[in-house]
Amino acid sequence: MTEPVYRGRFAPSPTGPLHFGSLVTALASYLEARHHGGQWLVRIEDLDPLRDSRRAATLICDSLRAHGLMSDEPIRFQSQRHHTYETAIAHLFEARRAYRCHCSRKQLEENGGHHPQLCRERSLPADGRPHAIRFALQEQTARWHDDLLGAQVQRLRAELDDPVIRRKEGFYAYQLAVVVDDIDQRITHVVRGSDLLPVTAHQQQICLALGHTPPNWLHIPVIRNRQGQKLSKQTHAPALDDARPERNLWQALAALNQSPPASLQTASAARILAWAGDHWRRNRVHPEPGTHQLR
Ligand code: GLU
C-alpha cells in the first residue's frame, strides 16, 4: 500500500473536557483530512502530570466519539512515549542543539532573557543539580507559508527564545513532544488553533534538527467568549454537551463560516459530517482571530 499524501491530527492536552473552541479546531482538521482523502489521527498530549488528568482525557475521547470524530488509528497518549522523547533529546545533544539550563525564571527575567549562568555557551554536563533542557535555536528570520493565513515571517533569537524541551521537574515539554510525534506519526499537515502560531517556527527548527522536513501548517482563528477571551479551561469555557452533537457540529460549521443550511440543524451528526465533508472550503474560514462569538 502506498502512503497517503495527507495525514492530519488533532492533539489536545487533557486539561479539561472538550469545549466549543476545541471542537471547531478538531472539526477543521478532520474536514481538511477528509477533503484531501487523507487520514486523521487523535493524539492526547498528556505530558504534564500536574495539569493533565486521565479523566479529562477520557472525557475528550468520549466527546469526539459522540460527535462522530473517530481517529483512523488507535489514539496515541504521549504519557506512554517518554523513551522516544529521551532518544530525541540525546540526538539533539549529539548535534549540539540542546543544553542544560540551571537558570531560574526570575534570573532570566532579570537579565532580559539572557542566561546569567551562560548555560548555552558552557554546555555543562549533568552534575546532579536540577536543570531544564533547552533547544538551541539558530538566529533566524523564519519565512513560511500558512495554508489559511498566507506568508508568515517570524524572528527567532538564539538564547533569548530557546524553548525548554525538558522541564526542571523532569517532564518532557510540549515543544519537543509535539514535533517528535508529528514526525513519528508521519503527519503531513497540521491544522490547529492560531494561539500556536508564535511557536511554529521554533517547532520547524526542532523538526529540521531531528533530520526531518516540517509538515504543512494551517492555523484556525481561536474562538472567543463574549469578553473576547480565548475559550479555554482558564476562561471557564463550558464543556460540550455530548447529548447534542448535531447542534454543536452545526454551530462549529457556522463558526468556520461554511454556511451550513438551516435544514441540516435537525439532521444526525453523521449526516452533518457527510455534508461538511462534501462542502468543506477552507478558504471560507475567516482568518482574523476574535471574529467568532459563541452562540
Ligand atoms: N496539545 C496542544 C494544545 O492542546 C496542541 C498541539 C498542536 O496542535 O500542535 O494546545
PDB file of N, CA and C in Angstrom, residues 5-11 25 28-30 32-33 36 39-41 43 45 144-148 174 178-179 181-183 185-194 196-197 199-200 203-204 207 213-220 282:
ATOM      1  N   VAL A   5      -1.060  10.830   0.877  1.00  0.00           N
ATOM      2  CA  VAL A   5      -0.306  12.083   0.800  1.00  0.00           C
ATOM      3  C   VAL A   5      -0.715  13.034   1.913  1.00  0.00           C
ATOM      4  N   TYR A   6      -1.792  12.712   2.588  1.00  0.00           N
ATOM      5  CA  TYR A   6      -2.244  13.610   3.640  1.00  0.00           C
ATOM      6  C   TYR A   6      -2.475  12.810   4.921  1.00  0.00           C
ATOM      7  N   ARG A   7      -1.788  13.203   5.990  1.00  0.00           N
ATOM      8  CA  ARG A   7      -2.081  12.652   7.322  1.00  0.00           C
ATOM      9  C   ARG A   7      -2.180  13.829   8.283  1.00  0.00           C
ATOM     10  N   GLY A   8      -3.364  13.990   8.843  1.00  0.00           N
ATOM     11  CA  GLY A   8      -3.588  15.099   9.767  1.00  0.00           C
ATOM     12  C   GLY A   8      -3.814  14.569  11.164  1.00  0.00           C
ATOM     13  N   ARG A   9      -3.974  15.474  12.130  1.00  0.00           N
ATOM     14  CA  ARG A   9      -4.189  15.029  13.516  1.00  0.00           C
ATOM     15  C   ARG A   9      -4.840  16.128  14.338  1.00  0.00           C
ATOM     16  N   PHE A  10      -5.452  15.713  15.430  1.00  0.00           N
ATOM     17  CA  PHE A  10      -5.949  16.631  16.452  1.00  0.00           C
ATOM     18  C   PHE A  10      -5.263  16.201  17.734  1.00  0.00           C
ATOM     19  N   ALA A  11      -4.607  17.148  18.408  1.00  0.00           N
ATOM     20  CA  ALA A  11      -3.714  16.764  19.505  1.00  0.00           C
ATOM     21  C   ALA A  11      -3.989  17.575  20.777  1.00  0.00           C
ATOM     22  N   THR A  25     -11.632  23.425  16.203  1.00  0.00           N
ATOM     23  CA  THR A  25     -10.303  23.027  15.701  1.00  0.00           C
ATOM     24  C   THR A  25     -10.307  21.566  15.252  1.00  0.00           C
ATOM     25  N   ALA A  28     -12.194  21.280  11.959  1.00  0.00           N
ATOM     26  CA  ALA A  28     -11.441  21.814  10.816  1.00  0.00           C
ATOM     27  C   ALA A  28     -10.346  20.843  10.392  1.00  0.00           C
ATOM     28  N   SER A  29      -9.628  20.264  11.356  1.00  0.00           N
ATOM     29  CA  SER A  29      -8.542  19.351  10.972  1.00  0.00           C
ATOM     30  C   SER A  29      -9.116  18.069  10.370  1.00  0.00           C
ATOM     31  N   TYR A  30     -10.243  17.607  10.914  1.00  0.00           N
ATOM     32  CA  TYR A  30     -10.904  16.406  10.384  1.00  0.00           C
ATOM     33  C   TYR A  30     -11.364  16.652   8.942  1.00  0.00           C
ATOM     34  N   GLU A  32     -10.361  18.943   6.759  1.00  0.00           N
ATOM     35  CA  GLU A  32      -9.226  19.105   5.837  1.00  0.00           C
ATOM     36  C   GLU A  32      -8.700  17.729   5.419  1.00  0.00           C
ATOM     37  N   ALA A  33      -8.569  16.834   6.395  1.00  0.00           N
ATOM     38  CA  ALA A  33      -8.062  15.485   6.086  1.00  0.00           C
ATOM     39  C   ALA A  33      -9.021  14.756   5.153  1.00  0.00           C
ATOM     40  N   HIS A  36      -9.000  15.970   1.580  1.00  0.00           N
ATOM     41  CA  HIS A  36      -7.830  15.542   0.807  1.00  0.00           C
ATOM     42  C   HIS A  36      -7.750  14.020   0.684  1.00  0.00           C
ATOM     43  N   GLN A  39      -5.829  10.679   6.054  1.00  0.00           N
ATOM     44  CA  GLN A  39      -6.135  10.065   7.339  1.00  0.00           C
ATOM     45  C   GLN A  39      -6.122  11.124   8.431  1.00  0.00           C
ATOM     46  N   TRP A  40      -6.861  10.848   9.491  1.00  0.00           N
ATOM     47  CA  TRP A  40      -6.978  11.794  10.607  1.00  0.00           C
ATOM     48  C   TRP A  40      -6.777  11.047  11.919  1.00  0.00           C
ATOM     49  N   LEU A  41      -5.831  11.516  12.703  1.00  0.00           N
ATOM     50  CA  LEU A  41      -5.478  10.823  13.944  1.00  0.00           C
ATOM     51  C   LEU A  41      -5.765  11.707  15.151  1.00  0.00           C
ATOM     52  N   ARG A  43      -4.416  12.422  19.038  1.00  0.00           N
ATOM     53  CA  ARG A  43      -3.289  12.177  19.952  1.00  0.00           C
ATOM     54  C   ARG A  43      -3.523  12.990  21.220  1.00  0.00           C
ATOM     55  N   GLU A  45      -2.120  14.752  24.348  1.00  0.00           N
ATOM     56  CA  GLU A  45      -0.811  15.281  24.750  1.00  0.00           C
ATOM     57  C   GLU A  45      -0.770  15.436  26.272  1.00  0.00           C
ATOM     58  N   TRP A 144       7.684  31.264   6.259  1.00  0.00           N
ATOM     59  CA  TRP A 144       6.970  30.049   5.906  1.00  0.00           C
ATOM     60  C   TRP A 144       5.554  30.402   5.500  1.00  0.00           C
ATOM     61  N   HIS A 145       4.859  29.392   4.976  1.00  0.00           N
ATOM     62  CA  HIS A 145       3.529  29.638   4.429  1.00  0.00           C
ATOM     63  C   HIS A 145       2.480  28.932   5.273  1.00  0.00           C
ATOM     64  N   ASP A 146       1.453  29.666   5.668  1.00  0.00           N
ATOM     65  CA  ASP A 146       0.325  29.044   6.356  1.00  0.00           C
ATOM     66  C   ASP A 146      -0.798  28.882   5.329  1.00  0.00           C
ATOM     67  N   ASP A 147      -1.408  27.692   5.308  1.00  0.00           N
ATOM     68  CA  ASP A 147      -2.391  27.394   4.262  1.00  0.00           C
ATOM     69  C   ASP A 147      -3.654  28.242   4.365  1.00  0.00           C
ATOM     70  N   LEU A 148      -3.881  28.879   5.509  1.00  0.00           N
ATOM     71  CA  LEU A 148      -5.006  29.809   5.609  1.00  0.00           C
ATOM     72  C   LEU A 148      -4.524  31.261   5.659  1.00  0.00           C
ATOM     73  N   TYR A 174       6.041  20.247  25.776  1.00  0.00           N
ATOM     74  CA  TYR A 174       5.184  20.228  24.594  1.00  0.00           C
ATOM     75  C   TYR A 174       5.966  20.461  23.299  1.00  0.00           C
ATOM     76  N   VAL A 178       5.539  17.408  20.650  1.00  0.00           N
ATOM     77  CA  VAL A 178       4.643  17.603  19.505  1.00  0.00           C
ATOM     78  C   VAL A 178       5.397  17.338  18.202  1.00  0.00           C
ATOM     79  N   VAL A 179       6.656  17.768  18.147  1.00  0.00           N
ATOM     80  CA  VAL A 179       7.450  17.580  16.922  1.00  0.00           C
ATOM     81  C   VAL A 179       7.811  16.101  16.758  1.00  0.00           C
ATOM     82  N   ASP A 181       6.310  13.457  17.860  1.00  0.00           N
ATOM     83  CA  ASP A 181       5.171  12.613  17.471  1.00  0.00           C
ATOM     84  C   ASP A 181       4.644  12.942  16.078  1.00  0.00           C
ATOM     85  N   ASP A 182       4.699  14.207  15.692  1.00  0.00           N
ATOM     86  CA  ASP A 182       4.293  14.515  14.315  1.00  0.00           C
ATOM     87  C   ASP A 182       5.231  13.799  13.325  1.00  0.00           C
ATOM     88  N   ILE A 183       6.512  13.736  13.658  1.00  0.00           N
ATOM     89  CA  ILE A 183       7.462  13.011  12.794  1.00  0.00           C
ATOM     90  C   ILE A 183       7.123  11.523  12.811  1.00  0.00           C
ATOM     91  N   GLN A 185       4.466   9.913  13.616  1.00  0.00           N
ATOM     92  CA  GLN A 185       3.165   9.519  13.045  1.00  0.00           C
ATOM     93  C   GLN A 185       3.036   9.941  11.575  1.00  0.00           C
ATOM     94  N   ARG A 186       4.126  10.437  11.023  1.00  0.00           N
ATOM     95  CA  ARG A 186       4.186  10.820   9.602  1.00  0.00           C
ATOM     96  C   ARG A 186       3.071  11.810   9.242  1.00  0.00           C
ATOM     97  N   ILE A 187       2.905  12.797  10.138  1.00  0.00           N
ATOM     98  CA  ILE A 187       1.891  13.833   9.909  1.00  0.00           C
ATOM     99  C   ILE A 187       2.390  14.757   8.801  1.00  0.00           C
ATOM    100  N   THR A 188       1.566  14.944   7.788  1.00  0.00           N
ATOM    101  CA  THR A 188       1.963  15.810   6.670  1.00  0.00           C
ATOM    102  C   THR A 188       1.359  17.206   6.811  1.00  0.00           C
ATOM    103  N   HIS A 189       0.209  17.304   7.505  1.00  0.00           N
ATOM    104  CA  HIS A 189      -0.493  18.589   7.603  1.00  0.00           C
ATOM    105  C   HIS A 189      -0.996  18.810   9.026  1.00  0.00           C
ATOM    106  N   VAL A 190      -0.604  19.934   9.603  1.00  0.00           N
ATOM    107  CA  VAL A 190      -1.061  20.280  10.949  1.00  0.00           C
ATOM    108  C   VAL A 190      -2.114  21.381  10.831  1.00  0.00           C
ATOM    109  N   VAL A 191      -3.301  21.107  11.359  1.00  0.00           N
ATOM    110  CA  VAL A 191      -4.352  22.133  11.452  1.00  0.00           C
ATOM    111  C   VAL A 191      -4.591  22.338  12.939  1.00  0.00           C
ATOM    112  N   ARG A 192      -4.437  23.563  13.436  1.00  0.00           N
ATOM    113  CA  ARG A 192      -4.580  23.798  14.879  1.00  0.00           C
ATOM    114  C   ARG A 192      -4.932  25.257  15.121  1.00  0.00           C
ATOM    115  N   GLY A 193      -5.107  25.606  16.387  1.00  0.00           N
ATOM    116  CA  GLY A 193      -5.537  26.956  16.731  1.00  0.00           C
ATOM    117  C   GLY A 193      -4.436  27.984  16.515  1.00  0.00           C
ATOM    118  N   SER A 194      -4.842  29.214  16.174  1.00  0.00           N
ATOM    119  CA  SER A 194      -3.851  30.247  15.868  1.00  0.00           C
ATOM    120  C   SER A 194      -3.108  30.725  17.117  1.00  0.00           C
ATOM    121  N   LEU A 196      -1.196  28.949  18.570  1.00  0.00           N
ATOM    122  CA  LEU A 196       0.096  28.267  18.478  1.00  0.00           C
ATOM    123  C   LEU A 196       0.968  28.805  17.343  1.00  0.00           C
ATOM    124  N   LEU A 197       0.462  29.806  16.643  1.00  0.00           N
ATOM    125  CA  LEU A 197       1.233  30.425  15.559  1.00  0.00           C
ATOM    126  C   LEU A 197       2.628  30.879  16.027  1.00  0.00           C
ATOM    127  N   VAL A 199       4.707  29.713  18.055  1.00  0.00           N
ATOM    128  CA  VAL A 199       5.725  28.681  18.334  1.00  0.00           C
ATOM    129  C   VAL A 199       6.026  27.825  17.105  1.00  0.00           C
ATOM    130  N   THR A 200       5.393  28.144  15.992  1.00  0.00           N
ATOM    131  CA  THR A 200       5.539  27.287  14.811  1.00  0.00           C
ATOM    132  C   THR A 200       6.972  27.278  14.282  1.00  0.00           C
ATOM    133  N   GLN A 203       9.195  25.100  16.261  1.00  0.00           N
ATOM    134  CA  GLN A 203       8.954  23.677  16.006  1.00  0.00           C
ATOM    135  C   GLN A 203       9.547  23.254  14.660  1.00  0.00           C
ATOM    136  N   GLN A 204       9.536  24.168  13.705  1.00  0.00           N
ATOM    137  CA  GLN A 204      10.160  23.848  12.406  1.00  0.00           C
ATOM    138  C   GLN A 204      11.659  23.605  12.584  1.00  0.00           C
ATOM    139  N   CYS A 207      12.239  20.262  14.264  1.00  0.00           N
ATOM    140  CA  CYS A 207      11.992  19.192  13.293  1.00  0.00           C
ATOM    141  C   CYS A 207      13.193  19.020  12.358  1.00  0.00           C
ATOM    142  N   THR A 213      11.675  16.947   7.474  1.00  0.00           N
ATOM    143  CA  THR A 213      11.067  18.121   6.852  1.00  0.00           C
ATOM    144  C   THR A 213       9.801  18.475   7.626  1.00  0.00           C
ATOM    145  N   PRO A 214       9.637  19.725   8.007  1.00  0.00           N
ATOM    146  CA  PRO A 214       8.413  20.101   8.749  1.00  0.00           C
ATOM    147  C   PRO A 214       7.154  19.882   7.906  1.00  0.00           C
ATOM    148  N   PRO A 215       6.020  19.636   8.594  1.00  0.00           N
ATOM    149  CA  PRO A 215       4.756  19.469   7.870  1.00  0.00           C
ATOM    150  C   PRO A 215       4.232  20.798   7.335  1.00  0.00           C
ATOM    151  N   ASN A 216       3.101  20.745   6.638  1.00  0.00           N
ATOM    152  CA  ASN A 216       2.379  21.969   6.247  1.00  0.00           C
ATOM    153  C   ASN A 216       1.574  22.449   7.446  1.00  0.00           C
ATOM    154  N   TRP A 217       1.254  23.741   7.448  1.00  0.00           N
ATOM    155  CA  TRP A 217       0.550  24.296   8.609  1.00  0.00           C
ATOM    156  C   TRP A 217      -0.684  25.050   8.169  1.00  0.00           C
ATOM    157  N   LEU A 218      -1.701  25.002   9.006  1.00  0.00           N
ATOM    158  CA  LEU A 218      -2.907  25.801   8.799  1.00  0.00           C
ATOM    159  C   LEU A 218      -3.443  26.162  10.180  1.00  0.00           C
ATOM    160  N   HIS A 219      -3.488  27.457  10.472  1.00  0.00           N
ATOM    161  CA  HIS A 219      -3.921  27.892  11.804  1.00  0.00           C
ATOM    162  C   HIS A 219      -5.304  28.514  11.729  1.00  0.00           C
ATOM    163  N   ILE A 220      -6.182  27.946  12.548  1.00  0.00           N
ATOM    164  CA  ILE A 220      -7.585  28.348  12.602  1.00  0.00           C
ATOM    165  C   ILE A 220      -7.742  29.415  13.688  1.00  0.00           C
ATOM    166  N   ARG A 282     -11.870  25.487   2.853  1.00  0.00           N
ATOM    167  CA  ARG A 282     -11.059  26.095   3.919  1.00  0.00           C
ATOM    168  C   ARG A 282     -10.882  27.591   3.706  1.00  0.00           C
TER     169      ARG A 282
END
